[in-house]
Coordinates of C-alpha atoms and ligand atoms in Angstrom, one line a residue:
M1 CA 98.1 -68.7 73.2
R2 CA 99.4 -65.2 72.4
N3 CA 102.5 -64.8 70.1
V4 CA 105.3 -62.3 70.4
L5 CA 107.8 -61.5 67.6
V6 CA 111.0 -59.8 68.7
V7 CA 112.0 -58.1 65.4
G8 CA 115.4 -56.5 64.8
I9 CA 114.8 -53.4 62.8
G10 CA 118.4 -52.3 62.0
A11 CA 120.4 -49.5 63.4
G12 CA 118.8 -46.4 62.1
N13 CA 118.4 -46.7 58.3
P14 CA 114.9 -48.0 57.5
E15 CA 116.5 -49.8 54.5
H16 CA 118.3 -52.1 57.0
M17 CA 115.0 -53.9 57.4
T18 CA 115.3 -57.5 56.1
V19 CA 112.5 -59.2 54.1
Q20 CA 112.0 -61.5 57.1
A21 CA 111.5 -58.5 59.4
I22 CA 109.0 -56.9 57.0
N23 CA 107.1 -60.2 56.8
A24 CA 107.1 -60.5 60.6
L25 CA 105.7 -57.0 61.1
N26 CA 103.0 -57.8 58.6
K27 CA 102.0 -60.9 60.5
A28 CA 101.5 -58.9 63.7
D29 CA 98.1 -57.6 65.0
I30 CA 99.8 -55.2 67.3
L31 CA 103.1 -53.3 66.7
F32 CA 104.7 -52.2 70.0
I33 CA 106.8 -49.0 69.7
P34 CA 108.8 -47.9 72.7
T35 CA 109.2 -44.2 73.3
K36 CA 112.1 -42.9 75.4
G37 CA 111.4 -39.3 76.2
D38 CA 112.0 -36.1 74.2
A39 CA 115.7 -36.3 73.5
K40 CA 115.5 -39.7 71.8
V41 CA 112.3 -38.9 69.9
Q42 CA 114.2 -39.8 66.7
L43 CA 114.5 -43.4 67.7
A44 CA 110.7 -43.7 67.9
D45 CA 110.4 -41.8 64.6
V46 CA 112.6 -44.4 62.8
R47 CA 110.2 -47.1 64.0
R48 CA 107.2 -45.1 62.9
D49 CA 108.8 -44.6 59.5
I50 CA 109.4 -48.3 59.2
V51 CA 105.8 -49.1 60.0
S52 CA 104.5 -46.6 57.5
R53 CA 106.9 -47.7 54.8
Y54 CA 106.5 -51.5 55.1
V55 CA 103.4 -52.5 57.0
T56 CA 100.6 -53.2 54.6
N57 CA 98.4 -55.3 56.9
P58 CA 95.3 -53.1 57.3
H59 CA 94.2 -54.8 60.4
S60 CA 97.3 -54.1 62.6
R61 CA 97.4 -51.4 65.2
V62 CA 100.4 -49.5 66.7
V63 CA 100.7 -49.2 70.4
E64 CA 103.2 -46.8 71.8
F65 CA 104.5 -47.3 75.3
E66 CA 106.8 -45.3 77.5
V67 CA 109.9 -47.2 78.6
P68 CA 110.6 -46.8 82.3
V69 CA 113.7 -44.8 83.1
R70 CA 116.7 -46.5 84.8
Q71 CA 117.1 -45.2 88.4
V72 CA 120.7 -44.8 89.4
A73 CA 120.6 -43.1 92.8
D74 CA 121.6 -45.1 95.9
R75 CA 122.3 -48.4 94.2
S76 CA 125.0 -50.4 92.5
Y77 CA 125.1 -50.6 88.7
H78 CA 123.9 -54.2 88.8
R79 CA 121.0 -53.4 91.2
S80 CA 120.1 -50.4 89.0
V81 CA 119.9 -52.6 85.8
D82 CA 118.0 -55.4 87.6
D83 CA 115.4 -52.9 89.0
W84 CA 115.1 -51.3 85.6
H85 CA 114.5 -54.7 83.9
A86 CA 111.9 -55.6 86.5
A87 CA 110.0 -52.3 85.8
I88 CA 110.2 -52.9 82.0
A89 CA 108.9 -56.5 82.5
T90 CA 105.9 -55.1 84.4
A91 CA 105.2 -52.7 81.5
Y92 CA 105.5 -55.6 78.9
E93 CA 103.2 -57.8 81.1
R94 CA 100.6 -55.1 81.1
L95 CA 100.9 -54.6 77.3
L96 CA 100.5 -58.3 76.6
I97 CA 97.5 -58.6 78.9
E98 CA 95.7 -55.4 78.0
E99 CA 96.6 -54.9 74.3
L100 CA 96.9 -58.5 72.9
A101 CA 94.0 -60.8 72.8
E102 CA 94.3 -64.6 73.0
G103 CA 95.5 -66.0 69.6
Q104 CA 96.9 -62.6 68.5
T105 CA 100.5 -61.7 67.6
G106 CA 102.4 -58.7 68.9
A107 CA 105.7 -57.4 67.5
F108 CA 108.3 -55.5 69.4
L109 CA 110.5 -53.4 67.2
V110 CA 114.0 -53.8 68.6
W111 CA 116.9 -51.5 67.6
G112 CA 119.7 -53.3 65.6
D113 CA 119.6 -56.9 66.6
P114 CA 118.0 -58.2 69.8
M115 CA 121.1 -60.3 70.7
L116 CA 123.5 -57.3 71.0
Y117 CA 123.5 -55.1 74.1
D118 CA 119.7 -55.3 74.3
S119 CA 117.6 -56.8 77.0
T120 CA 114.3 -57.4 75.3
L121 CA 114.9 -61.1 75.3
R122 CA 115.9 -61.2 79.0
I123 CA 112.8 -59.2 79.8
I124 CA 110.6 -61.5 77.8
D125 CA 112.0 -64.4 79.9
R126 CA 111.1 -62.4 83.0
V127 CA 107.5 -61.9 81.8
R128 CA 107.2 -65.6 81.1
A129 CA 108.5 -66.5 84.5
L130 CA 105.7 -64.3 86.1
Q131 CA 103.2 -66.9 84.7
T132 CA 100.5 -64.3 84.5
V133 CA 100.2 -64.3 80.7
A134 CA 101.0 -67.3 78.5
F135 CA 102.7 -66.6 75.2
D136 CA 105.2 -68.1 72.7
Y137 CA 107.9 -66.0 71.0
A138 CA 110.3 -65.9 68.1
V139 CA 113.3 -63.7 67.2
I140 CA 113.9 -62.1 63.8
P141 CA 117.5 -60.9 63.4
G142 CA 118.5 -57.4 62.3
I143 CA 121.4 -55.4 61.1
T144 CA 123.5 -54.3 64.1
S145 CA 125.3 -51.0 64.7
I146 CA 128.6 -53.0 64.4
Q147 CA 127.7 -54.0 60.8
A148 CA 126.6 -50.4 60.0
L149 CA 130.0 -49.1 61.4
A150 CA 132.1 -51.5 59.4
A151 CA 130.0 -50.8 56.2
S152 CA 130.3 -47.1 56.5
H153 CA 134.1 -47.3 57.0
R154 CA 134.4 -50.0 54.3
I155 CA 136.4 -52.3 56.6
P156 CA 136.4 -55.9 57.7
L157 CA 135.8 -56.2 61.5
N158 CA 138.7 -58.6 62.3
L159 CA 142.3 -58.9 61.2
V160 CA 142.9 -62.1 59.3
G161 CA 142.4 -65.1 61.7
K162 CA 142.2 -62.8 64.8
P163 CA 139.5 -62.4 67.4
V164 CA 137.3 -59.4 68.1
E165 CA 136.1 -58.3 71.5
I166 CA 132.9 -56.4 71.9
T167 CA 132.8 -54.3 75.1
T168 CA 131.4 -51.1 76.6
G169 CA 133.1 -47.8 77.4
R170 CA 133.0 -48.7 81.2
R171 CA 135.1 -51.9 80.5
L172 CA 137.4 -50.8 77.7
A173 CA 140.4 -50.4 79.9
E174 CA 140.3 -54.1 80.7
S175 CA 140.6 -55.2 77.1
F176 CA 142.3 -52.9 74.5
P177 CA 145.2 -53.0 73.7
H178 CA 146.7 -55.6 76.1
K179 CA 144.0 -58.3 75.9
S180 CA 142.5 -57.7 72.4
E181 CA 144.0 -56.2 69.3
T182 CA 140.5 -55.4 68.0
A183 CA 137.8 -54.1 70.3
V184 CA 134.3 -52.8 69.3
V185 CA 133.1 -50.3 71.9
M186 CA 129.4 -49.5 72.5
L187 CA 127.5 -47.6 75.1
D188 CA 130.4 -45.3 75.8
G189 CA 129.1 -42.3 77.7
E190 CA 132.6 -41.4 79.0
Q191 CA 134.7 -41.4 75.7
A192 CA 136.9 -44.1 77.1
F193 CA 139.1 -43.9 74.0
M194 CA 140.7 -40.7 75.4
K195 CA 142.4 -42.9 78.0
I196 CA 144.0 -45.3 75.5
D197 CA 147.7 -44.4 75.1
D198 CA 149.1 -46.6 72.4
P199 CA 150.9 -45.0 69.5
E200 CA 149.9 -47.9 67.2
A201 CA 146.1 -47.7 67.9
R202 CA 143.7 -46.9 65.1
I203 CA 140.1 -45.9 65.6
F204 CA 137.0 -46.1 63.3
W205 CA 134.3 -44.0 64.9
G206 CA 130.7 -43.5 63.9
A207 CA 127.7 -41.6 65.2
Y208 CA 124.0 -41.7 64.1
L209 CA 125.0 -44.5 61.7
G210 CA 122.5 -45.1 58.9
T211 CA 120.7 -41.8 59.5
E212 CA 120.9 -38.5 57.7
Q213 CA 123.1 -37.1 60.5
E214 CA 125.7 -39.9 60.2
I215 CA 129.2 -38.8 61.0
I216 CA 132.3 -41.0 60.7
I217 CA 135.9 -40.3 61.5
S218 CA 138.9 -42.7 61.3
G219 CA 142.7 -42.6 61.7
R220 CA 145.5 -43.1 64.1
L221 CA 143.9 -42.6 67.6
A222 CA 146.5 -40.1 68.7
H223 CA 145.9 -37.9 65.6
V224 CA 142.1 -38.0 65.6
R225 CA 140.9 -38.4 69.1
D226 CA 140.6 -34.7 69.9
D227 CA 138.6 -34.2 66.6
I228 CA 136.3 -37.0 67.6
L229 CA 135.8 -35.5 71.1
T230 CA 134.9 -32.0 69.8
T231 CA 132.8 -33.4 66.9
R232 CA 130.9 -35.6 69.3
A233 CA 130.2 -32.8 71.8
A234 CA 129.0 -30.5 69.0
A235 CA 126.7 -33.1 67.5
R236 CA 125.3 -34.0 70.9
A237 CA 124.6 -30.3 71.6
Q238 CA 123.0 -29.8 68.2
H239 CA 120.7 -32.9 68.3
G240 CA 120.2 -33.2 72.0
W241 CA 121.3 -36.9 72.0
I242 CA 123.9 -39.1 70.5
M243 CA 124.5 -42.7 69.8
D244 CA 128.1 -43.6 68.8
I245 CA 130.2 -46.7 68.4
Y246 CA 133.8 -47.4 67.5
L247 CA 136.4 -50.0 66.6
L248 CA 139.9 -49.8 68.1
Q249 CA 142.6 -51.8 66.4
K250 CA 146.3 -52.4 66.4
G251 CA 148.5 -54.8 64.5
E252 CA 148.2 -55.9 60.9
D253 CA 146.7 -58.7 58.8
F254 CA 149.0 -61.8 58.8
E255 CA 151.1 -60.5 61.7
E256 CA 151.7 -63.2 64.4
Ligands
LIG1 C1 121.5 -50.5 73.8 S1 122.7 -50.7 72.6 C2 121.8 -51.4 71.3 C3 122.6 -52.1 70.2 C4 121.7 -52.6 69.1 N1 120.9 -53.8 69.6 C5 122.5 -53.1 67.9 O1 122.3 -54.2 67.4 O2 123.3 -52.3 67.4 C6 122.9 -49.0 72.1 C7 124.4 -48.7 71.6 O3 124.5 -49.3 70.3 C8 125.3 -48.4 69.5 N2 124.4 -47.9 68.4 C9 123.2 -48.3 68.0 N3 122.8 -47.7 66.9 C10 123.7 -46.9 66.5 C11 123.9 -46.0 65.4 N4 122.9 -45.8 64.5 N5 125.0 -45.3 65.4 C12 126.0 -45.4 66.3 N6 125.9 -46.2 67.3 C13 124.8 -47.0 67.4 C14 125.8 -47.3 70.4 O4 127.0 -47.7 70.9 C15 124.7 -47.3 71.5 O5 125.2 -46.8 72.7

């Protein structure tokens, strides 16, 4: 039987790596590193840096593979994601058959934690369902971008005794501020915070968290949103890519 380790590597700072994650990488015969095209070359570089810092097993080998690009033309969002996952599952199936021998262990280095807006585990399920290559798998948790955001702003995530909603830019309008008093927003390509019109709202924004380029801005949304918009656009133009996340909140601790 082959073995697969799905290892959370943290959200950008190589020092996010846990002892469990380091030990897992050192158990692996093959370390799979996804590459995502020129603009996001830094994401693969963080993984390479992690391997060179922490992997001491002289017998392991790195295999880099290109992640298929999501096709969006002529299809719904759901169809587009489903097709994309199927294409990645085919790539994983090929990697497991061609690169991993029977009895060997392969590790996938997953950004942040694999349970948070990441489909590696769904894709692993798809590959198992194909029944073309038998393998067992385990998950090693990692530091998420939500933890990195809260740490950089030195804030707790929730108000005392209150819930938190985690959502995407596409769906923010459904939640904050009427449904949730605290919303974490990820994968926001449209700067959905610009459409929130609540004088009480506060924002804690962060980009490239954990990396040397980290930028954070916080304050009352109405006061800082234009600053975030221009800072974000300039950083994106400078680096060629951006990853950002933010927390929106209103209300206070102990308020009913
Ligand atoms: C595909 S999701 C992956 C999330 C990841 N599994 C995690 O645990 O954080 C990518 C989104 O996570 C957020 N993100 C991940 N790393 C980040 C970082 N270093 N700085 C800011 N946002 C980050 C952004 O919202 C980005 O659009």
